[in-house]
Structure formats: C-alpha cells, structure tokens
Amino acid sequence: ALERGDPALAAERARAAAAGAEAQRARAAGRPEFSVQFAYQRTAGAFPDRYMWGASMSLPWLHRADHAAVTRQAAETQAGAQSTLEQLQLDQRYRLTAALLSVRNDEQMLRLDEGGVLPQARAAAAAALVAYTTGQAGLESYLQAWNSELTLDRQYWQTVADHETALAAVTELTGVAHD
C-alpha cells in the first residue's frame, strides 16, 4: 500500500523506466545493422518492368568513441534515476515507520493520561478547592493544583493532536484510513 498511490513515486518510477529504455536503445545502437531492399515496378506494356535491389550496412564500431560516450551517459542517467527512486522509497518507509511509532507512543500516553494522570490531577485540584473553601489551605495551593491540572490537560490535548497528525501521515503514505 505504501508504494501504490503516491504520485511522486509513480513519476519517479516512470523516469527510471524511461532512463532504462534509453540505456537499452543506446546499447542497441552499437550493434551493426544490415538491411536489404527490393522494389518492383510494373510499367505499361511497351516498357519493361523495373526491378531494384539495394543493400545497406551500418558499422557503428567505426564511431566507437562517440557510441561509448552516449552509452556511458545513458547508463549513468539510468543509475541516477534508479538511485533517486530507491531513495524516495526509503524516505517513505522511514516516514511511515516514524509515523507508526508516533501513533503507538501517543496511544500509550493517552491511555496513561486517561487512566490515571488526568483524573488524579482533577481530584487533586478539587481537593485543594475544598481545602481552600473550608479554610484548611491557602489560595496559592489551590492555584498550583489548578495550574497543574490545566498543564496536564493541555499536554493531553497536544498528544491527541499529535496522534491525529501521525494517523493522517500514515493514511497519506499507505492510502488506508485508520481510526
């Protein structure tokens, strides 16, 4: 799924395929070519029919240095395109791995926050408020507990946002929607 829907990857694959075809054409241009032609022309009854024969031969080894340079350039272009394609694939795999790790870590943090840290901070703030209203504690202790609750709540929602961002990255890279 990682490599199916990405337009950048598809474009790079097409570029690598075109470079491969060009390299193949460059290698094929170094082979000698022979051709034979025959033509027949039927003329009017008073004139004799015409027959023509022809042969041609191309010997590319007479221009070996030029052909070697073209072949080398095509091979280098193909190798560069293949390298770029592999780098793009590795980059996407790295991004997917990083996003999946982020999703897993964020889910663990959210379970911890929801299961104990946030309820405990809320209970501590509520207890500090009760202690303040009954005169057993000062306003400063309540404000500290309330600030701690708000800080943990802000961290919780930041983790939720990071989790959703990582899920969106996984969906973008794989094309598969996640919950």
Short mmCIF file of C-alpha atoms in Angstrom, two decimals:
data_model
loop_
_atom_site.label_atom_id
_atom_site.label_comp_id
_atom_site.label_asym_id
_atom_site.label_seq_id
_atom_site.Cartn_x
_atom_site.Cartn_y
_atom_site.Cartn_z
CA ALA A 1 0.00 0.00 0.00
CA LEU A 2 2.94 2.30 0.64
CA GLU A 3 4.01 2.47 -2.98
CA ARG A 4 0.69 2.21 -4.81
CA GLY A 5 -0.89 5.61 -4.68
CA ASP A 6 1.96 8.09 -4.38
CA PRO A 7 2.20 10.31 -7.48
CA ALA A 8 5.80 11.31 -6.74
CA LEU A 9 6.80 7.66 -6.58
CA ALA A 10 4.88 6.86 -9.77
CA ALA A 11 6.59 9.74 -11.57
CA GLU A 12 10.00 8.61 -10.36
CA ARG A 13 9.25 5.04 -11.49
CA ALA A 14 8.29 6.34 -14.93
CA ARG A 15 11.50 8.37 -15.08
CA ALA A 16 13.58 5.32 -14.14
CA ALA A 17 11.79 3.19 -16.74
CA ALA A 18 12.38 5.83 -19.43
CA ALA A 19 16.05 6.04 -18.47
CA GLY A 20 16.29 2.24 -18.66
CA ALA A 21 14.72 2.21 -22.11
CA GLU A 22 17.09 4.95 -23.25
CA ALA A 23 20.08 2.95 -21.97
CA GLN A 24 18.81 -0.11 -23.82
CA ARG A 25 18.46 1.90 -27.04
CA ALA A 26 21.99 3.26 -26.60
CA ARG A 27 23.39 -0.25 -26.21
CA ALA A 28 21.41 -1.46 -29.21
CA ALA A 29 22.77 1.41 -31.32
CA GLY A 30 26.23 -0.15 -31.02
CA ARG A 31 25.28 -3.26 -32.96
CA PRO A 32 25.82 -3.37 -36.71
CA GLU A 33 22.69 -3.06 -38.81
CA PHE A 34 22.11 -4.73 -42.15
CA SER A 35 19.21 -4.12 -44.43
CA VAL A 36 18.19 -5.41 -47.83
CA GLN A 37 15.58 -3.80 -50.04
CA PHE A 38 13.78 -4.96 -53.10
CA ALA A 39 11.43 -2.95 -55.27
CA TYR A 40 9.40 -3.97 -58.27
CA GLN A 41 7.58 -1.61 -60.57
CA ARG A 42 5.23 -2.81 -63.22
CA THR A 43 5.15 -0.49 -66.18
CA ALA A 44 3.00 -0.16 -69.24
CA GLY A 45 3.09 -2.93 -71.77
CA ALA A 46 5.54 -1.11 -74.10
CA PHE A 47 8.17 -0.71 -71.37
CA PRO A 48 9.98 -3.39 -69.48
CA ASP A 49 9.18 -3.92 -65.78
CA ARG A 50 11.66 -2.47 -63.30
CA TYR A 51 13.42 -4.36 -60.58
CA MET A 52 15.59 -2.71 -57.98
CA TRP A 53 17.79 -4.28 -55.35
CA GLY A 54 19.56 -2.50 -52.56
CA ALA A 55 21.60 -3.36 -49.52
CA SER A 56 22.98 -1.25 -46.71
CA MET A 57 25.18 -1.86 -43.75
CA SER A 58 25.85 0.30 -40.71
CA LEU A 59 29.08 -0.32 -38.83
CA PRO A 60 28.87 1.60 -35.56
CA TRP A 61 32.28 0.40 -34.37
CA LEU A 62 33.79 2.92 -36.78
CA HIS A 63 32.47 5.60 -34.38
CA ARG A 64 33.23 3.62 -31.24
CA ALA A 65 34.29 6.58 -29.06
CA ASP A 66 31.08 8.53 -29.75
CA HIS A 67 28.95 5.46 -29.13
CA ALA A 68 30.79 4.63 -25.89
CA ALA A 69 30.18 8.15 -24.57
CA VAL A 70 26.47 8.00 -25.40
CA THR A 71 26.15 4.54 -23.84
CA ARG A 72 28.02 5.63 -20.70
CA GLN A 73 25.84 8.74 -20.36
CA ALA A 74 22.64 6.70 -20.74
CA ALA A 75 23.85 4.17 -18.16
CA GLU A 76 24.71 6.97 -15.71
CA THR A 77 21.30 8.56 -16.23
CA GLN A 78 19.65 5.20 -15.60
CA ALA A 79 21.71 4.62 -12.45
CA GLY A 80 20.85 8.11 -11.18
CA ALA A 81 17.14 7.62 -11.80
CA GLN A 82 17.22 4.23 -10.08
CA SER A 83 19.10 5.70 -7.12
CA THR A 84 16.60 8.54 -6.80
CA LEU A 85 13.72 6.05 -6.90
CA GLU A 86 15.31 3.91 -4.19
CA GLN A 87 15.99 6.98 -2.05
CA LEU A 88 12.37 8.09 -2.37
CA GLN A 89 11.17 4.62 -1.39
CA LEU A 90 13.49 4.55 1.63
CA ASP A 91 12.37 8.03 2.65
CA GLN A 92 8.73 6.99 2.52
CA ARG A 93 9.42 3.84 4.52
CA TYR A 94 11.24 5.93 7.12
CA ARG A 95 8.36 8.42 7.29
CA LEU A 96 5.85 5.58 7.65
CA THR A 97 7.87 3.91 10.39
CA ALA A 98 8.24 7.20 12.25
CA ALA A 99 4.51 7.90 11.94
CA LEU A 100 3.58 4.41 13.15
CA LEU A 101 5.91 4.72 16.13
CA SER A 102 4.43 8.11 16.93
CA VAL A 103 0.91 6.66 16.77
CA ARG A 104 1.86 3.83 19.12
CA ASN A 105 3.63 6.11 21.60
CA ASP A 106 0.80 8.64 21.55
CA GLU A 107 -1.76 5.88 22.17
CA GLN A 108 0.23 4.70 25.19
CA MET A 109 0.47 8.26 26.54
CA LEU A 110 -3.25 8.82 26.02
CA ARG A 111 -4.09 5.59 27.88
CA LEU A 112 -1.88 6.68 30.78
CA ASP A 113 -3.38 10.17 30.83
CA GLU A 114 -6.97 8.96 30.61
CA GLY A 115 -6.45 6.11 33.06
CA GLY A 116 -4.78 7.91 35.89
CA VAL A 117 -2.90 11.14 35.41
CA LEU A 118 -5.81 13.41 34.42
CA PRO A 119 -8.34 12.03 36.93
CA GLN A 120 -5.71 12.28 39.65
CA ALA A 121 -4.91 15.90 38.73
CA ARG A 122 -8.63 16.77 38.66
CA ALA A 123 -9.14 15.11 42.04
CA ALA A 124 -6.14 16.99 43.48
CA ALA A 125 -7.50 20.32 42.18
CA ALA A 126 -10.94 19.53 43.58
CA ALA A 127 -9.43 18.58 46.96
CA ALA A 128 -7.38 21.78 47.00
CA LEU A 129 -10.53 23.79 46.26
CA VAL A 130 -12.38 22.09 49.13
CA ALA A 131 -9.42 22.72 51.44
CA TYR A 132 -9.40 26.38 50.39
CA THR A 133 -13.13 26.86 50.88
CA THR A 134 -13.02 25.29 54.35
CA GLY A 135 -10.02 27.39 55.31
CA GLN A 136 -7.62 24.47 55.69
CA ALA A 137 -5.32 25.63 52.86
CA GLY A 138 -4.44 28.88 51.18
CA LEU A 139 -5.37 30.18 47.76
CA GLU A 140 -1.84 29.55 46.47
CA SER A 141 -2.09 25.77 47.00
CA TYR A 142 -5.40 25.69 45.09
CA LEU A 143 -3.99 27.78 42.24
CA GLN A 144 -0.95 25.46 41.99
CA ALA A 145 -3.18 22.36 41.83
CA TRP A 146 -5.45 24.02 39.27
CA ASN A 147 -2.41 25.09 37.18
CA SER A 148 -1.08 21.51 37.28
CA GLU A 149 -4.46 20.23 36.10
CA LEU A 150 -4.53 22.74 33.24
CA THR A 151 -0.96 21.90 32.21
CA LEU A 152 -1.71 18.17 32.14
CA ASP A 153 -4.95 18.82 30.25
CA ARG A 154 -3.08 20.94 27.67
CA GLN A 155 -0.45 18.19 27.30
CA TYR A 156 -3.22 15.63 26.84
CA TRP A 157 -4.84 17.59 24.02
CA GLN A 158 -1.45 18.19 22.40
CA THR A 159 -0.88 14.42 22.45
CA VAL A 160 -4.33 13.92 20.87
CA ALA A 161 -3.39 16.40 18.11
CA ASP A 162 -0.02 14.70 17.56
CA HIS A 163 -1.76 11.32 17.40
CA GLU A 164 -4.23 12.52 14.78
CA THR A 165 -1.41 14.13 12.77
CA ALA A 166 0.53 10.86 12.80
CA LEU A 167 -2.59 8.93 11.74
CA ALA A 168 -3.05 11.38 8.87
CA ALA A 169 0.57 10.80 7.80
CA VAL A 170 0.03 7.02 7.87
CA THR A 171 -3.13 7.42 5.81
CA GLU A 172 -1.31 9.66 3.32
CA LEU A 173 1.55 7.19 2.92
CA THR A 174 -0.49 3.99 2.75
CA GLY A 175 -3.81 5.16 1.34
CA VAL A 176 -5.57 3.24 4.13
CA ALA A 177 -7.71 5.20 6.59
CA HIS A 178 -7.09 4.46 10.28
CA ASP A 179 -9.27 5.05 13.30
#
